[in-house]
Every structure is written in structure tokens, then in C-alpha cells.
Short mmCIF file of C-alpha atoms in Angstrom, two decimals:
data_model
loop_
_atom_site.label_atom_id
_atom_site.label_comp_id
_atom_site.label_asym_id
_atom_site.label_seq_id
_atom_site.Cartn_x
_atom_site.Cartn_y
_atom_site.Cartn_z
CA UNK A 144 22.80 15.77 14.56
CA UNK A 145 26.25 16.55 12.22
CA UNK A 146 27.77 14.76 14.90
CA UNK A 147 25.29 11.52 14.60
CA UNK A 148 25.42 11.96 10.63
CA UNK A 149 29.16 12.09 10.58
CA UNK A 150 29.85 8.59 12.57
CA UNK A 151 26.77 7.12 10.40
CA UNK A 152 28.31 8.22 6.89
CA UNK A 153 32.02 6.65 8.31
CA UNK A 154 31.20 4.04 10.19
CA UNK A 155 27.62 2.48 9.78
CA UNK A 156 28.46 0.54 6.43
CA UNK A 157 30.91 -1.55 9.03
CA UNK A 158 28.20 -1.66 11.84
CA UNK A 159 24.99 -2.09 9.63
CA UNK A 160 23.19 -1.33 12.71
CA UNK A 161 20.18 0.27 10.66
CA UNK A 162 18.06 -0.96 7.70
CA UNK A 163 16.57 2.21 6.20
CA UNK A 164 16.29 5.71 7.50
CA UNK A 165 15.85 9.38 6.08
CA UNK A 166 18.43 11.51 4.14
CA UNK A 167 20.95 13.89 5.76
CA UNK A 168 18.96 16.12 4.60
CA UNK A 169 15.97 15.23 5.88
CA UNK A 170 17.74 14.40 9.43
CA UNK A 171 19.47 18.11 9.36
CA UNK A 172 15.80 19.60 8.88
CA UNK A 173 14.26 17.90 11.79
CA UNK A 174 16.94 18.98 14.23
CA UNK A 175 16.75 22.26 12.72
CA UNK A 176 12.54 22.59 13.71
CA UNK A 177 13.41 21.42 17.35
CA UNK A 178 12.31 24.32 19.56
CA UNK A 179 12.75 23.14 23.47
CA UNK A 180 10.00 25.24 25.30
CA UNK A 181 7.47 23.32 26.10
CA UNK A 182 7.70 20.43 29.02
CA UNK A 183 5.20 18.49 26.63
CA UNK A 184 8.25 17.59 24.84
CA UNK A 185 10.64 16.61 27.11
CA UNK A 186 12.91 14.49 24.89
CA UNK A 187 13.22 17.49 21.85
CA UNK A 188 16.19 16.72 19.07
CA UNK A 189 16.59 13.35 21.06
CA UNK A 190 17.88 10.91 18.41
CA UNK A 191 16.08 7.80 18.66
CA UNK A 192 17.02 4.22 16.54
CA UNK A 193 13.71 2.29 16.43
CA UNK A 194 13.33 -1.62 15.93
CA UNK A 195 12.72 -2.15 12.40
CA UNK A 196 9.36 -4.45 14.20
CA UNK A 197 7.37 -0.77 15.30
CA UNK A 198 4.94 0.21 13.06
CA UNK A 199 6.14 3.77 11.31
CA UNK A 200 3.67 5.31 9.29
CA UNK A 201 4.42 5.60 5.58
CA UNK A 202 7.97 4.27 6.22
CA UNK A 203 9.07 0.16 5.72
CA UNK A 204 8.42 -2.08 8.61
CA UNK A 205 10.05 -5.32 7.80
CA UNK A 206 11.10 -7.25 10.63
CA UNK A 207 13.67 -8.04 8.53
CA UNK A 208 11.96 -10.91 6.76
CA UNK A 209 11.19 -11.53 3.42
CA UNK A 210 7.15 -12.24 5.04
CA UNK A 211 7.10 -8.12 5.79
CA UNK A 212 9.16 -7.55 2.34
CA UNK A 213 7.40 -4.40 0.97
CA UNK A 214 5.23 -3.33 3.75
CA UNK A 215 4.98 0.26 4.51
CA UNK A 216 2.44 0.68 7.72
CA UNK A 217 -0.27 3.00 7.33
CA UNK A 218 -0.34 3.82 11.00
CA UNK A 219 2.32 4.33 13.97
CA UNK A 220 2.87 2.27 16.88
CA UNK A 221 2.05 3.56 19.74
CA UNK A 222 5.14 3.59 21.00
CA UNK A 223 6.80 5.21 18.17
CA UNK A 224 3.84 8.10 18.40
CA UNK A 225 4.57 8.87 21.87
CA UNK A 226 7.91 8.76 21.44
CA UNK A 227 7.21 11.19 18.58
CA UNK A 228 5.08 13.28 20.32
CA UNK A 229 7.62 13.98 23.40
CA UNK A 230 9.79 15.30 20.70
CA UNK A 231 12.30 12.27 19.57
CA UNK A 232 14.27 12.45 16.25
CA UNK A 233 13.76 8.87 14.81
CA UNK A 234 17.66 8.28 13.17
CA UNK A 235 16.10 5.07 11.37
CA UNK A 236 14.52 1.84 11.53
CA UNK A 237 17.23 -0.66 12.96
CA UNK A 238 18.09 -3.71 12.22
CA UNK A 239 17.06 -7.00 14.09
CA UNK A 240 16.78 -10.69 14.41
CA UNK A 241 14.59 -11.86 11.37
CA UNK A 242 10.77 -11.44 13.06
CA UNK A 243 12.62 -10.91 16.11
CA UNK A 244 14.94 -14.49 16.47
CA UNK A 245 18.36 -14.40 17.15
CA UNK A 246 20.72 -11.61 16.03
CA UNK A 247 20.50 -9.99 12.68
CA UNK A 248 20.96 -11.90 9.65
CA UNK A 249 19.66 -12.49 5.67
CA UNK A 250 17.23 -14.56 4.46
CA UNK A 251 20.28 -16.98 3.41
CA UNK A 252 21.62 -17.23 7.50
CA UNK A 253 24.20 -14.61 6.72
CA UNK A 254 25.18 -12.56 9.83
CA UNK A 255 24.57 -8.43 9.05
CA UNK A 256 25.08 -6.65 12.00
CA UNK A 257 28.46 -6.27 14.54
CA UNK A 258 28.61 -5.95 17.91
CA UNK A 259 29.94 -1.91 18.72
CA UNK A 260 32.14 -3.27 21.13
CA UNK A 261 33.88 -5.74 18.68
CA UNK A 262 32.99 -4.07 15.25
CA UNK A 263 36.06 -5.79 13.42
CA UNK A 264 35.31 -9.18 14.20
CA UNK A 265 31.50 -10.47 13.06
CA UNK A 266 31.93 -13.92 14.92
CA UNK A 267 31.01 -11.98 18.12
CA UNK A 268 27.19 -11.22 18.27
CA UNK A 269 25.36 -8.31 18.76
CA UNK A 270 23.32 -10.82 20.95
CA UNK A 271 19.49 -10.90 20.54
CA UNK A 272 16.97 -9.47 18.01
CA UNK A 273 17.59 -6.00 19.46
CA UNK A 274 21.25 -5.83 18.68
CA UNK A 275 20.74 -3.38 15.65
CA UNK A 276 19.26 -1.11 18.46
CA UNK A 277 22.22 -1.89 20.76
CA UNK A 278 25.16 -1.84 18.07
CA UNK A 279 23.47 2.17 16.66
CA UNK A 280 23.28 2.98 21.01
CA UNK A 281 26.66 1.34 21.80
CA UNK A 282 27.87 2.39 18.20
CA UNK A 283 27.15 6.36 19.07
CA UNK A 284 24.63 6.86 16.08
CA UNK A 285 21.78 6.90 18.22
CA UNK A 286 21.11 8.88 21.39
CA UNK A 287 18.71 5.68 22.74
CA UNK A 288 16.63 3.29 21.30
CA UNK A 289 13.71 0.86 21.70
CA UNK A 290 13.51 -2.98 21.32
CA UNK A 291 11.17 -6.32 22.01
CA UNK A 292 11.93 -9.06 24.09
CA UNK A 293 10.11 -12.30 24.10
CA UNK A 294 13.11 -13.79 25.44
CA UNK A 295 16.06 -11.70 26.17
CA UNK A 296 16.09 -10.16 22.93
CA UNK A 297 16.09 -6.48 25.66
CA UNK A 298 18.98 -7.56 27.73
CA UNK A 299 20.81 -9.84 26.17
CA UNK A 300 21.92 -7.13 23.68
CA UNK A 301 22.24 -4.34 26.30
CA UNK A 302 24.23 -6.89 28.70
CA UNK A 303 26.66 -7.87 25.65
CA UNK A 304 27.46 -3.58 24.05
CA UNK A 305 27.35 -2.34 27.46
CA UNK A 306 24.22 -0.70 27.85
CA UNK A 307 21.57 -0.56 30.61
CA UNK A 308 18.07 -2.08 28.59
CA UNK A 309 14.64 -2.00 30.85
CA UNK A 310 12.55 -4.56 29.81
CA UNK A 311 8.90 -3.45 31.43
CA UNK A 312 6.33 -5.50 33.35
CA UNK A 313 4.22 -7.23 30.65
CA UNK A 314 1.26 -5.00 30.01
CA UNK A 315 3.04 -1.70 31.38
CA UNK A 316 3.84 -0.69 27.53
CA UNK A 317 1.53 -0.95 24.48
CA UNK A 318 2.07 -3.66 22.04
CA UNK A 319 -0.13 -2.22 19.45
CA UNK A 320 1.42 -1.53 16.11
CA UNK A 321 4.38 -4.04 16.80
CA UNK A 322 4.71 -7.31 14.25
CA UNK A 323 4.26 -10.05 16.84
CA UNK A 324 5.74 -13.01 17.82
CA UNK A 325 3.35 -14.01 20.47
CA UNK A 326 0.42 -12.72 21.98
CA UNK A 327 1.53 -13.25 25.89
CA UNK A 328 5.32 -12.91 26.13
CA UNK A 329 6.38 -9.82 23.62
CA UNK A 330 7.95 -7.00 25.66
CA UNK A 331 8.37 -3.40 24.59
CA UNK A 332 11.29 -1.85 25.86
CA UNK A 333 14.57 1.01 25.61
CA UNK A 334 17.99 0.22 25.82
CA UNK A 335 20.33 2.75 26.33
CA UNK A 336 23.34 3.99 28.17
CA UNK A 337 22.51 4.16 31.98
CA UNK A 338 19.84 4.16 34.19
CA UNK A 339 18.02 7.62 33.93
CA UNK A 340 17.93 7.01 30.20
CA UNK A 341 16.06 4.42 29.96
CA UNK A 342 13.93 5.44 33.08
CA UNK A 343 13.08 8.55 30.41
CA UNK A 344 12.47 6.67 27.43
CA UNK A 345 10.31 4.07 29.66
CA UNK A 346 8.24 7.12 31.08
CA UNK A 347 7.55 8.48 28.25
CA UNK A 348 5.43 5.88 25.94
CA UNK A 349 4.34 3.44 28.91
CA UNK A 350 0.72 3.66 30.09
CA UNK A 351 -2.64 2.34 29.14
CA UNK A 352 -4.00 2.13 25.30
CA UNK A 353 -7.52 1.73 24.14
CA UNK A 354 -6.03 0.07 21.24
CA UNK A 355 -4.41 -2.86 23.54
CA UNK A 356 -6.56 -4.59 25.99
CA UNK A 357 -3.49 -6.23 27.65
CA UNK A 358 -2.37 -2.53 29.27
CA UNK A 359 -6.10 -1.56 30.66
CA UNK A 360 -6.80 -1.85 34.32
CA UNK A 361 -2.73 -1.70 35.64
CA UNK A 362 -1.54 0.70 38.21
CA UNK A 363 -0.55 4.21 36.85
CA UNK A 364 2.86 4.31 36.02
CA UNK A 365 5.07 6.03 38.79
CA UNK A 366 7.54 8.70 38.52
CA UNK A 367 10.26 6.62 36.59
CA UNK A 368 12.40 9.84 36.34
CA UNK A 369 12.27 9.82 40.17
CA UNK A 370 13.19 6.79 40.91
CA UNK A 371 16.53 6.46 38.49
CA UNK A 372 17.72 10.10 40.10
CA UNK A 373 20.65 9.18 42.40
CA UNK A 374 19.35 9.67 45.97
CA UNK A 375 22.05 10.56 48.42
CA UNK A 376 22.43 10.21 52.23
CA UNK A 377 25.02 12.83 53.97
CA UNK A 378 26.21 13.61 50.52
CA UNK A 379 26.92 9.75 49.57
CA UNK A 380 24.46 7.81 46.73
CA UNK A 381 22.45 5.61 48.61
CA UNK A 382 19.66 3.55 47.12
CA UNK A 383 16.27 5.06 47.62
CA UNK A 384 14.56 2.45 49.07
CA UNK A 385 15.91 -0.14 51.77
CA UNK A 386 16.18 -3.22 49.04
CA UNK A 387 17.39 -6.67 49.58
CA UNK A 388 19.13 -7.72 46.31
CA UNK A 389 18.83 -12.01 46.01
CA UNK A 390 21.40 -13.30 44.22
CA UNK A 391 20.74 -17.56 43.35
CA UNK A 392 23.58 -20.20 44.56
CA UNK A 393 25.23 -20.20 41.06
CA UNK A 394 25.42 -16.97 40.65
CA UNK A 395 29.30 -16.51 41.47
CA UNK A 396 29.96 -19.70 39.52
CA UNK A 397 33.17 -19.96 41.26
CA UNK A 398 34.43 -22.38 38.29
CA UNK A 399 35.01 -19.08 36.48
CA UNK A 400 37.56 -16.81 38.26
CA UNK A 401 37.43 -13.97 36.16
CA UNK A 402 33.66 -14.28 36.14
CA UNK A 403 33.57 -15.01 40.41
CA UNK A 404 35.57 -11.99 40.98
CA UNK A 405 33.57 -9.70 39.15
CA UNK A 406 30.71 -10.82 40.15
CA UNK A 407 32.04 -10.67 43.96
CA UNK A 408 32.93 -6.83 43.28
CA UNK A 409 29.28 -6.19 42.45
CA UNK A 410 27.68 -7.86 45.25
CA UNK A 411 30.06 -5.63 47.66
CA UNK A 412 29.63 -2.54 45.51
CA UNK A 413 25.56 -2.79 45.76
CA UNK A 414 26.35 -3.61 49.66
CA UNK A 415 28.69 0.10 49.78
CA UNK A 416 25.21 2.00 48.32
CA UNK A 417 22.74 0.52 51.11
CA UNK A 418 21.52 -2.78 49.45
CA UNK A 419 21.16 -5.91 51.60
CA UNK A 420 22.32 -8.83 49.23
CA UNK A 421 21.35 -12.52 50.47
CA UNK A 422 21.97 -15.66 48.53
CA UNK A 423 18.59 -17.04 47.96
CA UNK A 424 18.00 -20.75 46.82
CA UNK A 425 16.59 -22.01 44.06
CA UNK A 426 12.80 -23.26 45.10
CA UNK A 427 11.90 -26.81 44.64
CA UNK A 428 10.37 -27.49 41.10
CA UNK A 429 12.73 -24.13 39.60
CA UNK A 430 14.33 -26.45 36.93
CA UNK A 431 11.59 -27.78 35.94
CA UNK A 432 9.01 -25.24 35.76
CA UNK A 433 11.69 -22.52 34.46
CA UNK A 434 12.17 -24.79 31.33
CA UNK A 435 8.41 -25.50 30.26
CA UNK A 436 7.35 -21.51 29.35
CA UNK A 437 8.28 -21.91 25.54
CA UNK A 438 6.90 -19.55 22.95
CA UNK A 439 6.60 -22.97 20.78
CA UNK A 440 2.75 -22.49 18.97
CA UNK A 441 2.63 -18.99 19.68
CA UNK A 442 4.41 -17.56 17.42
CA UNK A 443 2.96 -20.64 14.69
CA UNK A 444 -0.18 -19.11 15.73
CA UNK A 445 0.33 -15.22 14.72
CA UNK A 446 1.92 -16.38 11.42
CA UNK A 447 -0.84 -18.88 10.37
CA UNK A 448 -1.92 -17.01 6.95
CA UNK A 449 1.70 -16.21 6.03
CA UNK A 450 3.12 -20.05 6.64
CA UNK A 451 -0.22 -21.51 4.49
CA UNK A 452 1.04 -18.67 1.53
CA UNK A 453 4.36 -19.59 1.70
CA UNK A 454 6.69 -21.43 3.34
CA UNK A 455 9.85 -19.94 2.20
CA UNK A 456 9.14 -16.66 3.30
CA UNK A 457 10.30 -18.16 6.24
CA UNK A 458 13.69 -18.93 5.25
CA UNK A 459 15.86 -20.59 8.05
CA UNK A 460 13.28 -19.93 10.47
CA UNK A 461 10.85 -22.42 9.41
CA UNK A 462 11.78 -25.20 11.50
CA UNK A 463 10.57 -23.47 14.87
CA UNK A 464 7.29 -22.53 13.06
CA UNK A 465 6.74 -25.91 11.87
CA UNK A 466 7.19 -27.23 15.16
CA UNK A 467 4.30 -25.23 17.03
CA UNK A 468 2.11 -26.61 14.27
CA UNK A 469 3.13 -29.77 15.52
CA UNK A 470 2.02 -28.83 19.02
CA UNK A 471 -0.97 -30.10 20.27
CA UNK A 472 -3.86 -27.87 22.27
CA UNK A 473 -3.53 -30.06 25.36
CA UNK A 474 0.37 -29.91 25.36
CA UNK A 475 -0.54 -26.03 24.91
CA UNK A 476 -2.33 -25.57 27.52
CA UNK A 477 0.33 -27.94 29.92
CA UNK A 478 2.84 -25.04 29.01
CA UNK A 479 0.27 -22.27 30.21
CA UNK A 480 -0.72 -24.58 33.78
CA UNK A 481 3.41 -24.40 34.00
CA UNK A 482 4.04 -20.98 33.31
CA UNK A 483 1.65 -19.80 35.97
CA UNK A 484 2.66 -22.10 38.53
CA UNK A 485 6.12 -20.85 37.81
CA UNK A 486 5.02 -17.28 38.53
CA UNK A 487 3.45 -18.52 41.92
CA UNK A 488 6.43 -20.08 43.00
CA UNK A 489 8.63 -16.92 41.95
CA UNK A 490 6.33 -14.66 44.02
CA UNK A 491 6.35 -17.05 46.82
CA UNK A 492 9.74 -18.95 46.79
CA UNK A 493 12.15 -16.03 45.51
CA UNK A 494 10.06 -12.68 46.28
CA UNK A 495 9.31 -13.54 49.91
CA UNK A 496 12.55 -12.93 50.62
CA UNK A 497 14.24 -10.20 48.82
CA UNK A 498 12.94 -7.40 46.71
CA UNK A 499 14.97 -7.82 43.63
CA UNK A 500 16.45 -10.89 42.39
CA UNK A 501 19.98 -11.33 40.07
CA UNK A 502 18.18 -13.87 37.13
CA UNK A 503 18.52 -14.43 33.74
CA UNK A 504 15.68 -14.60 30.86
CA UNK A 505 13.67 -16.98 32.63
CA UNK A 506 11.27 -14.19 34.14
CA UNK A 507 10.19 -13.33 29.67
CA UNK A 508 7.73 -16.31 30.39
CA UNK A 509 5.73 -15.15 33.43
CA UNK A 510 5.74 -11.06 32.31
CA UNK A 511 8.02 -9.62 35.10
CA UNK A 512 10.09 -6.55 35.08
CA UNK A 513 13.90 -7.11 34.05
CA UNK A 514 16.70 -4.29 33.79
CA UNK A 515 20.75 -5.29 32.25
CA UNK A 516 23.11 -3.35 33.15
CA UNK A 517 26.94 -3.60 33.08
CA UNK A 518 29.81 -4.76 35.90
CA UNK A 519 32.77 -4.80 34.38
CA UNK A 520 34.78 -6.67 30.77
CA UNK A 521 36.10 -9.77 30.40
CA UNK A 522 37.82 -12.02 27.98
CA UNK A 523 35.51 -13.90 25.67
CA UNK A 524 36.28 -17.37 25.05
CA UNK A 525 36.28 -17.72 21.29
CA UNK A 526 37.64 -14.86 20.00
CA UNK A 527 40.15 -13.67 22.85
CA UNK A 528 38.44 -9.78 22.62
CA UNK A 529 38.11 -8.13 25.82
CA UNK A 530 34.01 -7.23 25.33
CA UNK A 531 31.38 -6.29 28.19
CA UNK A 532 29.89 -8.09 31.29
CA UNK A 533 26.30 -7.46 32.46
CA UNK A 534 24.17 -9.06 34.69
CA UNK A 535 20.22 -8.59 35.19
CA UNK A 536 17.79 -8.07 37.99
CA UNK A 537 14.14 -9.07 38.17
CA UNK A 538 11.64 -7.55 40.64
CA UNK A 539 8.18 -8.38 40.89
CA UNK A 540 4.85 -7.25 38.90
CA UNK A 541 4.95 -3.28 38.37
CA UNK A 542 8.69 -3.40 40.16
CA UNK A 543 10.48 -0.87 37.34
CA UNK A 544 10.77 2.15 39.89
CA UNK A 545 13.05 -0.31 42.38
CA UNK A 546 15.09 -2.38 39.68
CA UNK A 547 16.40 1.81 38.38
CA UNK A 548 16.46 2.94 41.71
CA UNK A 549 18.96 -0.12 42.45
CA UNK A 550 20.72 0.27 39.36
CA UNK A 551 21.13 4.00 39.56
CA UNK A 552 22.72 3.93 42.89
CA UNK A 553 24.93 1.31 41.47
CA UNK A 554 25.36 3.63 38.39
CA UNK A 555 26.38 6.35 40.66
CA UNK A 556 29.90 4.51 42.41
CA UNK A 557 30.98 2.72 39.08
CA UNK A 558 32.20 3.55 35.62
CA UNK A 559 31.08 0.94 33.76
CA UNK A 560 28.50 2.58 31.91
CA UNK A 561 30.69 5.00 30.48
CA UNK A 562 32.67 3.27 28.54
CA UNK A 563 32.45 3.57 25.13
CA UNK A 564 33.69 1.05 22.39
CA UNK A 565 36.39 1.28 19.84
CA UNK A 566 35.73 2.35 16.61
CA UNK A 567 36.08 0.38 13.62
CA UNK A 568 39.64 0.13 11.75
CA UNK A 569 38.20 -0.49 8.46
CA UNK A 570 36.16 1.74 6.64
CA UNK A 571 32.39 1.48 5.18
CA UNK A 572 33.77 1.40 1.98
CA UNK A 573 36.88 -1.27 2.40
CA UNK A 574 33.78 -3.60 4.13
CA UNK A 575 31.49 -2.78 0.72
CA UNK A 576 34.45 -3.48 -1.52
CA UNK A 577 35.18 -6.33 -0.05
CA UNK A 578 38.36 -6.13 2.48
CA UNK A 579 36.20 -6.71 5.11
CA UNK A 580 36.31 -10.75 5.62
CA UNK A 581 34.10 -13.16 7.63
CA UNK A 582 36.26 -15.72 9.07
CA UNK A 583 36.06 -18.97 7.47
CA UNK A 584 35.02 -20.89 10.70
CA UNK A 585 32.65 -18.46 11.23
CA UNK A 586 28.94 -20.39 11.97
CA UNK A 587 25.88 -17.62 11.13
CA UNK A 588 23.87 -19.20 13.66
CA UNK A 589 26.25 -18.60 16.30
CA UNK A 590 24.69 -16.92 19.04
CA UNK A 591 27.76 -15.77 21.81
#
């Protein structure tokens, strides 16, 4: 914890990776209390940074929006009381994509938040409304941490700081106690530094809720722990299951060399561990059908009373919430036909032949398991910084167990998920007094 509280009180006025959390004092106390001996609290003096969208009793929950200005839950999420319960330290409430759109930012469009990896340079995204969880993970002031995806908002920010982020099968972890942003697409999920991490943080507030409908009736959850521990064949890591990986016909984008060849280097590395890899084509109908699951009316919907009080609350997100009031119910209901027949031909077109497939985001839309993890750097276009590469697999329904086993074994013959970022050259103070400068062609809704 001195450790945690040393980079925050250096180094998180640069980051600004978390929007409120306790004292030092209070912090120092709470590790102090930890007492590891009891298996009921398996993740004891674990320092968690929590998505400032979880409900935390009797501390703010914002969602870093003037609409949640003020409010200070009078219950937990379940998520953040299990997570409590196996013995987590909660470091703070983290910053995140205003109600969970795009990467942190002001009411005014003005970019908060730094990617760890490029901490001196804000034109270079912490990528998604998770990236306060990812920069305070990635940024070593947080052991692990938890975010929402509705679209990528899970691994886009673990892909671009490095980290490996699990984004469940919908209905495999409670919503309850989360500000929404719809009803049928929002993901609870961890993000943090390799596979067995986020396998622990996963098994330890998934599982049915009375209090949300949408996680009765699944199968138990499995032994998540199990399945991210690096299985081994005459003393070599081997995955644990015989697994064909799919990757689609664009995948090595051969237009890209840097891009081809790393991408090449993972396909053979997951071939070295036991993984069959296949190129698998895109299904008839993939464009369209990927394209039509939009959150449009959704979200409109869960912010009805707000958006009739007052628009400006809204502040540069008004335009998307204004056009799903603009949606009709038939056009609504088109986008639901489309998203399910997208989820038939997934499970019939890709999942027929291989177990776990190298996607994007498109799978947010139809509720199916995604893990990010790293492969290697590269050279980003605008800004010339050598920053992460990362790459996600899907798997179908209830898949988690073989998307860490995969990754794990992966894990296991790399390095990639040990590096750790620079730290920043200017100071918390210098950036509060002023030396540190956005660059004048910087655009705040830049989303790299």
C-alpha cells in the first residue's frame, strides 16, 4: 500500500486515472486490518481501482457526467460487494468515458486521462470508457481493476496499456448497481495484467443475483482459476484443451508489415503451445449483419427522465441521445431481428469450425465472451510513440474457461505482459501549474 500511495502522490496528477478515492490515511488503515487466514477471502489487501459507473455505498458515483453530479449511492453493486467481501482494497473510483462513451473527458470535450504507456503525450488515448481503469492498472496504482463494455470499452483499453481485460458472457456477471447504458449489451468485466488475474477477479463476483434477472438460470460458473493455470505436457506449457484458434482473412492485413509480422509471430507462437489455428472466412451476410447491432435507442431509453429535465446535462453527448429518440419502434425492433440472426450465423458460420475466433468488438452486440491480450509494440501513426499491440479472441456462450486457458498458455512462452510503461517526466505539480501542454492540433474527440 506505501508503495501504491507513493506512485499515486507523484504521478497520478499526470495520469488522472482516478476521480475520487479515500485519504492515505484511510488507505494505510485498511491494509493495516488485512488478516489473510481465511480462504473466504482470497483476494485480502488486493488493491482494486473501480469504474467510477459501480454503485459504492456512501461514496460518489458519477459516471463522470454532470447527469450523476452529486450522487452518492446508498447501496453497493454487486460487483463491488463481492469484490469487497473476498477481501479487495478499493484504491478509488476511476475515471471513465462520460456515462461510459469514449475515453475520459469534461463536460466541455476536454481530454482528462493519459494513456500509462504514453503518459507525456495526451493525443494518444487511453482508448475506451475503461481507460481510467487501464491507465491506474497499466499506471501501477492499482493491483487490478473492473470496467463495462457495451462496445469495447473492456478491451479496447486493455489492448491499447497492455493489459489482458475479460469481458464475460452477457449474463455471467451482475449488472445490478451499475449506471446503464443499455439494458441488453452492458458488460461487467476486470482488466488487468495477465491471464490468471483476471481469471481471479472474474471468479470472484460472477454468478447468479436475485437482484438481476438477466444472470438467473445460466450454467454455474467453472473453475476460472483452473483454467488460466498454465497446464504443461512433459514439462512444456501446453494449452489445456485441444483448441482450434480461427483467425478471419484480414486478419494479417498484409498492407501493414509491421502489423503482418506480428501478427504472423502470434499465430506460430499459439501453434508452438498446442493450438490448431485455421483461417476461417467471413460468412455470407457478416458485413451486413455485423453493422446493424447499434446501441442507438437504448441508451435514449435508460436516460428518458434525465434528457426531459435537462438537456445540457448531456453536454457533448447529446447528439447520440437525440438520435435514439429519433428511432422508430419498428426500426428498433429491425436492429433486434439483426442482432440475433447475427448470433445464429456466428454459432453456425464461425463456431462450427474452430473453438475460438481472433475478432474485434463486433461480438458486444450478440453477448459473447471476449478476452484482449497483448502480442507485441508497434509504432503508432500519429504520434511516432512506440505503444502496445493486442488482439482479441471470442469463443462462444459461457466460453471464458477456453479463451484464459488459450491465453494463458500463450502467456506462458511470451513476455509481453510484463512489460511495464515508462513513467512520466513531468511531475503532478508542473502538469497542475501548468507546464504540462496539450498540443495545439490536439482534437478531444480523438479516439486512437
Amino acid at each position: 500500500m506505501e508503495s501504491y500511495l507513493d506512485r499515486l502522490d507523484r504521478y497520478d496528477g499526470v495520469y488522472q486515472a482516478y476521480l475520487w478515492r479515500p485519504s492515505n490515511a484511510e488507505l494505510l488503515a485498511s491494509a493495516r486490518r488485512v488478516r489473510i487466514t481465511s480462504k473466504s477471502t482470497p483476494l485480502a489487501g488486493i488493491v482494486t481501482a473501480e469504474k467510477d459507473n459501480f454503485y459504492t455505498k456512501d461514496i460518489p458515483t458519477t459516471g463522470m457526467s454532470p447527469v450523476y453530479a452529486g450522487f452518492v449511492p446508498e447501496y453497493d453493486s454487486t460487483v463491488h460487494a463481492r469484490l469487497q467481501a473476498a477481501g479487495t482494497i478499493m484504491m478509488g473510483k476511476a475515471a471513465m468515458g462520460p456515462l461510459a462513451s469514449g475515453r475520459a473527458r469534461l463536460p466541455d470535450g476536454t481530454a482528462t486521462t493519459v494513456n500509462a504507456w504514453t503518459p507525456d503525450d495526451i493525443r494518444y488515448s487511453p482508448s475506451g470508457s475503461s481507460g481510467g481503469t487501464a491507465t491506474a492498472v497499466a499506471g501501477r496504482l492499482a493491483t487490478a481493476g473492473t470496467g463495462t463494455q457495451t462496445g469495447g470499452s473492456i478491451t479496447s483499453p486493455s489492448t491499447a496499456q497492455n493489459l489482458t481485460g475479460l469481458k464475460p458472457t452477457f449474463g455471467r456477471a451482475s449488472l445490478y448497481g451499475i449506471i446503464p447504458l443499455t439494458f441488453t449489451r452492458d458488460h461487467p468485466g476486470p482488466l488487468a495484467r495477465d491471464a490468471m488475474d483476471a481469471a481471479i477477479m472474474l471468479q470472484s463476483f460472477a454468478g447468479p443475483d436475485r437482484n438481476d434477472p438477466r444472470t438467473l438460470g445460466m450454467p454455474p460458473v467453472p473453475n476460472l482459476v483452473k483454467a488460466a493455470t498454465v497446464h504443461r505436457y512433459k514439462g512444456r506449457p501446453k494449452v489445456r484443451w485441444a483448441t482450434t484458434v480461427g483467425y478471419p482473412p484480414d486478419f494479417l492485413d498484409e498492407s501493414n508489415a509491421e502489423t503482418s509480422a506480428l501478427r504472423h509471430q502470434l499465430l506460430q507462437t499459439l501453434t508452438s503451445v498446442g493450438c490448431r489455428v485455421s483461417e476461417v472466412p467471413y460468412p455470407d451476410g457478416w458485413d451486413l449483419l455485423s453493422g446493424l447491432s447499434s446501441t442507438a435507442g437504448e441508451a435514449t431509453n435508460m436516460f428518458l427522465p434525465q434528457l426531459r429535465r435537462d438537456v445540457s446535462l448531456f453536454a457533448d453527448r447529446l447528439p447520440g441521445f437525440l438520435n435514439g429518440m429519433f428511432r422508430s419502434s419498428d426500426n428498433y425492433m429491425k436492429m433486434l431481428q439483426a442482432r440475433y440472426q447475427f448470433l445464429h450465423l456466428v454459432l453456425t458460420g464461425i463456431f462450427d469450425r474452430c473453438d475460438v475466433f481472433l475478432t474485434g468488438t463486433v461480438f458486444d452486440g450478440i453477448g459473447l465472451p471476449l478476452i484482449a491480450f497483448p502480442y507485441g509494440t508497434g509504432v503508432d501513426g500519429t504520434t511516432g510513440l512506440t505503444v502496445p499491440r493486442g488482439t482479441t479472441l471470442g469463443a462462444p456462450p459461457f466460453g471464458e474457461e477456453r479463451l484464459l486457458a488459450v491465453v494463458a498458455a500463450y502467456q506462458a512462452v511470451t513476455e509481453h505482459h510484463l512489460r511495464r510503461p515508462p513513467d512520466p517526466t513531468v511531475t503532478a505539480g508542473a502538469r497542475r501549474a501548468g507546464a504540462y501542454k496539450v498540443p495545439a492540433d490536439y482534437d478531444a474527440t480523438d479516439e486512437t
